[in-house]
PDB file of C-alpha atoms in Angstrom:
ATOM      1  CA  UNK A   1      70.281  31.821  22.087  1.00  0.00           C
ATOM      2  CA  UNK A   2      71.482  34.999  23.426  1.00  0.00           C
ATOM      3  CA  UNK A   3      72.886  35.418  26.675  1.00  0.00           C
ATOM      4  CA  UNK A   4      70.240  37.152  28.565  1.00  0.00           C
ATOM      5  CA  UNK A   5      68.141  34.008  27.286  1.00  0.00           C
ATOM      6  CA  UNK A   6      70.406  31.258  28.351  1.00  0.00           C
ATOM      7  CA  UNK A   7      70.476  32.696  31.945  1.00  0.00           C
ATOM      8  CA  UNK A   8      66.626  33.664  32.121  1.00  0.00           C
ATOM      9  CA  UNK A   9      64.838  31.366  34.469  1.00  0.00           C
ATOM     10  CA  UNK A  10      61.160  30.034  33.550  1.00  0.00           C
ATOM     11  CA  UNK A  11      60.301  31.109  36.645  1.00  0.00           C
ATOM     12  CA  UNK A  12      61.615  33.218  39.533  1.00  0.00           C
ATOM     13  CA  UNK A  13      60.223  31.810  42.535  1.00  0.00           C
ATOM     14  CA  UNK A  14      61.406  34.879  45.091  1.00  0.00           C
ATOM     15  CA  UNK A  15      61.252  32.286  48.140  1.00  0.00           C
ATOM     16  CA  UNK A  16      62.906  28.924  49.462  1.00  0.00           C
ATOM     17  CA  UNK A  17      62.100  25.516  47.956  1.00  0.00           C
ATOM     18  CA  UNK A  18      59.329  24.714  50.078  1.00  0.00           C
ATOM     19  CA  UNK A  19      57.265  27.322  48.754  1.00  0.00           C
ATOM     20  CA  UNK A  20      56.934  25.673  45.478  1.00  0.00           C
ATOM     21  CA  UNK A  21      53.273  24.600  45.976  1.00  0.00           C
ATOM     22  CA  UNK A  22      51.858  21.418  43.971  1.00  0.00           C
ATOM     23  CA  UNK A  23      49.769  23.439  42.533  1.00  0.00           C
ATOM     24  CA  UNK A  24      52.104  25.947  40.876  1.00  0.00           C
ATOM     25  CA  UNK A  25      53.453  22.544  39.349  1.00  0.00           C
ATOM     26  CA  UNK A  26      50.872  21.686  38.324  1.00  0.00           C
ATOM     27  CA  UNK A  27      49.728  24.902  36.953  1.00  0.00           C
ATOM     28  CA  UNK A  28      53.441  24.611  34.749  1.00  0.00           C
ATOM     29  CA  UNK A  29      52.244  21.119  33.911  1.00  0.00           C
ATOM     30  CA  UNK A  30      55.779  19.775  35.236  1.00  0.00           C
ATOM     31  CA  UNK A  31      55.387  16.059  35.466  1.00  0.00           C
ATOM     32  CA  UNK A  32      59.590  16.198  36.738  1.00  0.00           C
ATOM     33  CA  UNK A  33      61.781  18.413  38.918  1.00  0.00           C
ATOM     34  CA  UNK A  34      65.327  17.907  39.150  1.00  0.00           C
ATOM     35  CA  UNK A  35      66.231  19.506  42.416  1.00  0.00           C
ATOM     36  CA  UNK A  36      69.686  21.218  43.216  1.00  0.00           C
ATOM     37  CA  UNK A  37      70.884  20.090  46.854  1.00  0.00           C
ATOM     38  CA  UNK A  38      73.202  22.428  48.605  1.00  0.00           C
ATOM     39  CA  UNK A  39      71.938  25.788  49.409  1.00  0.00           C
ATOM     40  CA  UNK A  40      68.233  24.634  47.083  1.00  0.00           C
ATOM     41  CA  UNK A  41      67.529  21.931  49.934  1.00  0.00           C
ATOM     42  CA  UNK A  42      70.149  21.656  52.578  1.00  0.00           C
ATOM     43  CA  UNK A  43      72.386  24.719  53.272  1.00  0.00           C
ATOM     44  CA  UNK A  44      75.665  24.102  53.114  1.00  0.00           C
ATOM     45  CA  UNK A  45      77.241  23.182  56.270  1.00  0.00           C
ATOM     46  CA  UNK A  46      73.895  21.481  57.445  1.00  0.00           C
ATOM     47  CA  UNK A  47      73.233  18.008  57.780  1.00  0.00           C
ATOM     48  CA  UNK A  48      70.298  17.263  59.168  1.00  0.00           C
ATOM     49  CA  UNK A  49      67.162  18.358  57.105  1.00  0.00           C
ATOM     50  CA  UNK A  50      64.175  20.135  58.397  1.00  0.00           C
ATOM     51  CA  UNK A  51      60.661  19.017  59.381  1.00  0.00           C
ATOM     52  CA  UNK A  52      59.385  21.381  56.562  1.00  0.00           C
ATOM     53  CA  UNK A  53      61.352  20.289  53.446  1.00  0.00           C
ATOM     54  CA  UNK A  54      60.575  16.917  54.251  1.00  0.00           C
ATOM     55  CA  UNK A  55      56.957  17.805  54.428  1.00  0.00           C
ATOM     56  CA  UNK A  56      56.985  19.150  51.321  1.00  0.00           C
ATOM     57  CA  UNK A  57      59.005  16.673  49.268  1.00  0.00           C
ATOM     58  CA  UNK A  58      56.665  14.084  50.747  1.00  0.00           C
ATOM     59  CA  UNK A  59      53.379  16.262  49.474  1.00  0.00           C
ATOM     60  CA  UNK A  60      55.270  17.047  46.065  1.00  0.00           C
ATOM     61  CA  UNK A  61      55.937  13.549  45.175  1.00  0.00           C
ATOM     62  CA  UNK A  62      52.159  12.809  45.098  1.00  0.00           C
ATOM     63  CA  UNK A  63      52.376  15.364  41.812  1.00  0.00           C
ATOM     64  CA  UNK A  64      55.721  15.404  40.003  1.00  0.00           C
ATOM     65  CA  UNK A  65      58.804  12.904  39.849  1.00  0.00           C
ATOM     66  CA  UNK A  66      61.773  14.116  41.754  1.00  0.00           C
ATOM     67  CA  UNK A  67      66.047  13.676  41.304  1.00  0.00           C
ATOM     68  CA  UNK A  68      68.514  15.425  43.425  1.00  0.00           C
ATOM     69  CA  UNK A  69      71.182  16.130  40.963  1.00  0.00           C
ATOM     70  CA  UNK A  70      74.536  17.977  42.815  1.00  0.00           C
ATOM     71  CA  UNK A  71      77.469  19.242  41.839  1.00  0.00           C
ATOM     72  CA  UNK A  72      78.492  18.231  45.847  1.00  0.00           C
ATOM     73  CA  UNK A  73      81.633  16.204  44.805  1.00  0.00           C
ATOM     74  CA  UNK A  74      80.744  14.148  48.472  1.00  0.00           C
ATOM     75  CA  UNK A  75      78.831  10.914  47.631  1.00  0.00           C
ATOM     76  CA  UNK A  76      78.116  10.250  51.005  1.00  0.00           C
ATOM     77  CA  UNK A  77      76.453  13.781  52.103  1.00  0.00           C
ATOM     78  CA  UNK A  78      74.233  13.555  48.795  1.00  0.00           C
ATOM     79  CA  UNK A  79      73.617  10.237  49.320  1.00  0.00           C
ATOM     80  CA  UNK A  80      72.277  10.340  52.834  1.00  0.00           C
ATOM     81  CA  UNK A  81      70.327  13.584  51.857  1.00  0.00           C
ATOM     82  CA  UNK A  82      69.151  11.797  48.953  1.00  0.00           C
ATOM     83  CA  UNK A  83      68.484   8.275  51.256  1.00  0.00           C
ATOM     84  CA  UNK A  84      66.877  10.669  53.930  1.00  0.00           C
ATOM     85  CA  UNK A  85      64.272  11.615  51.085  1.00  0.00           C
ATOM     86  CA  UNK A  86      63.671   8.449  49.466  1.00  0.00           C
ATOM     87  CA  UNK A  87      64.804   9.940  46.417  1.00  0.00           C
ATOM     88  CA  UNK A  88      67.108   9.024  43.485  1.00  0.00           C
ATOM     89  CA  UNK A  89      70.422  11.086  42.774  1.00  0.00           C
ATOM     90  CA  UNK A  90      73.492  12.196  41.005  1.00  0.00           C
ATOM     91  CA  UNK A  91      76.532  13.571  42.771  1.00  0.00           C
ATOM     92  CA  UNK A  92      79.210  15.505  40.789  1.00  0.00           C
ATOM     93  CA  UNK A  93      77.059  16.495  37.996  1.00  0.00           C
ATOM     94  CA  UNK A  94      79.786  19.498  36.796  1.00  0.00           C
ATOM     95  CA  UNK A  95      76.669  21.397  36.194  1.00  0.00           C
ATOM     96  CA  UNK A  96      76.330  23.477  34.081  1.00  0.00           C
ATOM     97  CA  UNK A  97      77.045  20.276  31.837  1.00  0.00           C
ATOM     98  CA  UNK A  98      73.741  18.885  30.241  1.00  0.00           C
ATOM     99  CA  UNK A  99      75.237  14.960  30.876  1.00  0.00           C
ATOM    100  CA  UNK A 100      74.076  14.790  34.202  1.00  0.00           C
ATOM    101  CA  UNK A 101      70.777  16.723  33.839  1.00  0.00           C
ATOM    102  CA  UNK A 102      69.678  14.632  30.799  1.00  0.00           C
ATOM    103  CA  UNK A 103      70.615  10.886  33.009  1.00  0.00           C
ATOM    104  CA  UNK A 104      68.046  12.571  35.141  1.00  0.00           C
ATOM    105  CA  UNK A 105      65.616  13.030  32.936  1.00  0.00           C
ATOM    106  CA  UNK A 106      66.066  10.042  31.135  1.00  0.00           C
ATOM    107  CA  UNK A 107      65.655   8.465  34.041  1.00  0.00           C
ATOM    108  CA  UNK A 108      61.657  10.164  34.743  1.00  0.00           C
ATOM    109  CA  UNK A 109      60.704   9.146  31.361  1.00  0.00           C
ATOM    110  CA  UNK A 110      58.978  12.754  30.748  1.00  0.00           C
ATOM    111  CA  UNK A 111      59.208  14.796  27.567  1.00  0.00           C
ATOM    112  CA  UNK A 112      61.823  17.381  28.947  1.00  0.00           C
ATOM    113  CA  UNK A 113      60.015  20.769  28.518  1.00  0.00           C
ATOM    114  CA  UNK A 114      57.580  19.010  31.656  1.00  0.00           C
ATOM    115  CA  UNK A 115      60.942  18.690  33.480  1.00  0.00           C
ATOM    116  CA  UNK A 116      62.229  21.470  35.909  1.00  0.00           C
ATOM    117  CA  UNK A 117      65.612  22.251  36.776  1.00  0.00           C
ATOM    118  CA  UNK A 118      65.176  23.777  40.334  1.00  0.00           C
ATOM    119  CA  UNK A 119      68.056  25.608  41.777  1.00  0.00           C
ATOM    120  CA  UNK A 120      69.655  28.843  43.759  1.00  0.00           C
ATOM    121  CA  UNK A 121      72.213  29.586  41.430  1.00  0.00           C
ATOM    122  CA  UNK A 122      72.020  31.299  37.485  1.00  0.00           C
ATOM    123  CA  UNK A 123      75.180  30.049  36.039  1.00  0.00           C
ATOM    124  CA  UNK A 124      74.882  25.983  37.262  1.00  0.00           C
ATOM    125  CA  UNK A 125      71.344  25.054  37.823  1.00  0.00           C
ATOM    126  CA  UNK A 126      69.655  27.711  35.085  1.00  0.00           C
ATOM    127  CA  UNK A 127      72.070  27.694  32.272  1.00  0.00           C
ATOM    128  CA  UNK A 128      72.575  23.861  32.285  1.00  0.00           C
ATOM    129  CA  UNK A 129      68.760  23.609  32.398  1.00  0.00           C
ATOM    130  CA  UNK A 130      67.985  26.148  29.388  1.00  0.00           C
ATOM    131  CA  UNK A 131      70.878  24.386  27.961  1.00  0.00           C
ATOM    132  CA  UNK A 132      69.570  21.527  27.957  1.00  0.00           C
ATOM    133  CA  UNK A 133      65.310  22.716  27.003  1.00  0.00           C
ATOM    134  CA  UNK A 134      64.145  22.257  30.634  1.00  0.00           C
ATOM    135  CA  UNK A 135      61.703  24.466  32.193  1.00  0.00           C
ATOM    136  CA  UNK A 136      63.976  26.336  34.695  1.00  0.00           C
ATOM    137  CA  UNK A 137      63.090  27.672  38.513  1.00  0.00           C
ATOM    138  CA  UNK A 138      65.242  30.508  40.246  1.00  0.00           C
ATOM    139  CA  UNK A 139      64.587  29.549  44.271  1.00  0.00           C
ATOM    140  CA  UNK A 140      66.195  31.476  46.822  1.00  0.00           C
ATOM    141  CA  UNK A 141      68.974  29.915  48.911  1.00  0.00           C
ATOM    142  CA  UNK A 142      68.671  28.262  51.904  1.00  0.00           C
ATOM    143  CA  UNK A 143      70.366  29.903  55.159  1.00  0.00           C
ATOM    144  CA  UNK A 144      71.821  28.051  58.142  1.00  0.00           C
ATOM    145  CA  UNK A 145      70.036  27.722  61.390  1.00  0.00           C
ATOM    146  CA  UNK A 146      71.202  31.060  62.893  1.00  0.00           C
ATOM    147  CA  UNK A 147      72.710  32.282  60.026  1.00  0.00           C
ATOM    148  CA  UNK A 148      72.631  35.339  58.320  1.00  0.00           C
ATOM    149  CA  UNK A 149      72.576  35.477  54.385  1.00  0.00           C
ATOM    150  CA  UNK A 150      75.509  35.812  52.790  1.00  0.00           C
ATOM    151  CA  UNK A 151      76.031  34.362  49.242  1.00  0.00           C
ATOM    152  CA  UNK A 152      78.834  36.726  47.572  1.00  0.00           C
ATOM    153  CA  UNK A 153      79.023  34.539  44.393  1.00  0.00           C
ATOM    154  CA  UNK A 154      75.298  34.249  44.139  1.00  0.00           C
ATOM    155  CA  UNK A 155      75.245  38.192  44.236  1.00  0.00           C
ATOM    156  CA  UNK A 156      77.928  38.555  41.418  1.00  0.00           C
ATOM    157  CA  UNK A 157      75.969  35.983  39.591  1.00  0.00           C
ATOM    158  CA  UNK A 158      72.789  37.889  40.045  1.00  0.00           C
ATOM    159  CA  UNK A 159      74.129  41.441  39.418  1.00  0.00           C
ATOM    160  CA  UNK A 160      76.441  39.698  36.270  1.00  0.00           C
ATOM    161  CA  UNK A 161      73.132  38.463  34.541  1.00  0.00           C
ATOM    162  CA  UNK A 162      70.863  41.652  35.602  1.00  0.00           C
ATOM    163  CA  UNK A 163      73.650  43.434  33.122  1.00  0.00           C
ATOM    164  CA  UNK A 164      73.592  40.988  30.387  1.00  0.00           C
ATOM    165  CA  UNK A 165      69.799  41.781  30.660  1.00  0.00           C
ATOM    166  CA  UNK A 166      68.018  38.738  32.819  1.00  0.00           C
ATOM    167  CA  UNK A 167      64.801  39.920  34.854  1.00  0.00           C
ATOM    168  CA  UNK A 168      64.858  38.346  38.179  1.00  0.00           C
ATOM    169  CA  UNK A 169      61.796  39.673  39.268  1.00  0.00           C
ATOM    170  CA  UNK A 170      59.410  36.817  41.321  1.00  0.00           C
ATOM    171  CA  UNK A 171      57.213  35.073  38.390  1.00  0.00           C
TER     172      UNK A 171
END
């Protein structure tokens, strides 16, 4: 697989998590989604999640399976994210290692090209998903309440792969 490949996301979203409409599951025929937490769901220094995400988790689940599956080495912040959204998880997954991403999918019981890695960042969440034959999703990153974006390793990231030849153009 060549490098541009194993960095080229199924689908560039262009837009937060909650924009990721049942239907355009559906329309992917993803019967999983394996969900990043920090800066996918939560931003980083947040605790408390918003209304809308939990709006939207609740009105995905009625389509797709869902994991939160972290590198956050902090079992209790993944675990009350994870216990705030009824939802199963893995903390420390050293993404982009395959071992925690395939527990996950084991887990769903789904053939894993119907199983979406969904995450903010190109060299964790993407590559261990097209390592691993997932269908991969590209979402932007969550910003604090008040906060202005600023994600100077997600930029490198981005600019790195544009070079080795990744589009990152919305789906």
């Amino acid at each position: 697989m060549s490098r541009a490949k194993i960095l080229q996301p199924d689908l560039v979203l262009g837009d937060i998590v909650i924009h990721l409409t049942p239907s355009l599951i559906q329309k992917y025929n993803l019967k999983g989604l394996v969900l990043d937490v920090d800066e996918t769901l939560v931003p980083w220094k947040e605790k408390q999640l918003s209304p809308e995400l939990i709006e939207w988790v609740t009105e995905v689940k009625q389509v797709t399976d869902l994991w939160l599956v972290s590198n956050n080495l902090s079992q209790s912040r993944i675990s009350n994210i994870a216990s705030s959204l009824d939802l199963p998880f893995i903390f420390g997954a050293a993404k982009p290692s395959r071992r925690k991403l395939r527990q996950a999918v084991t887990a769903m019981n789904h053939p894993i090209e119907q199983v979406a890695m969904v995450g903010d960042r190109l060299f964790t969440d993407v590559l261990a998903g097209n390592r691993l034959g997932m269908f991969t999703i590209l979402v932007e990153p969550m910003v604090e309440t008040g906060g202005k974006k600023k994600f100077s390793l997600r930029n490198f990231e981005v600019w790195l792969s544009q070079k080795l030849g990744v589009s990152l153009y919305k789906s």
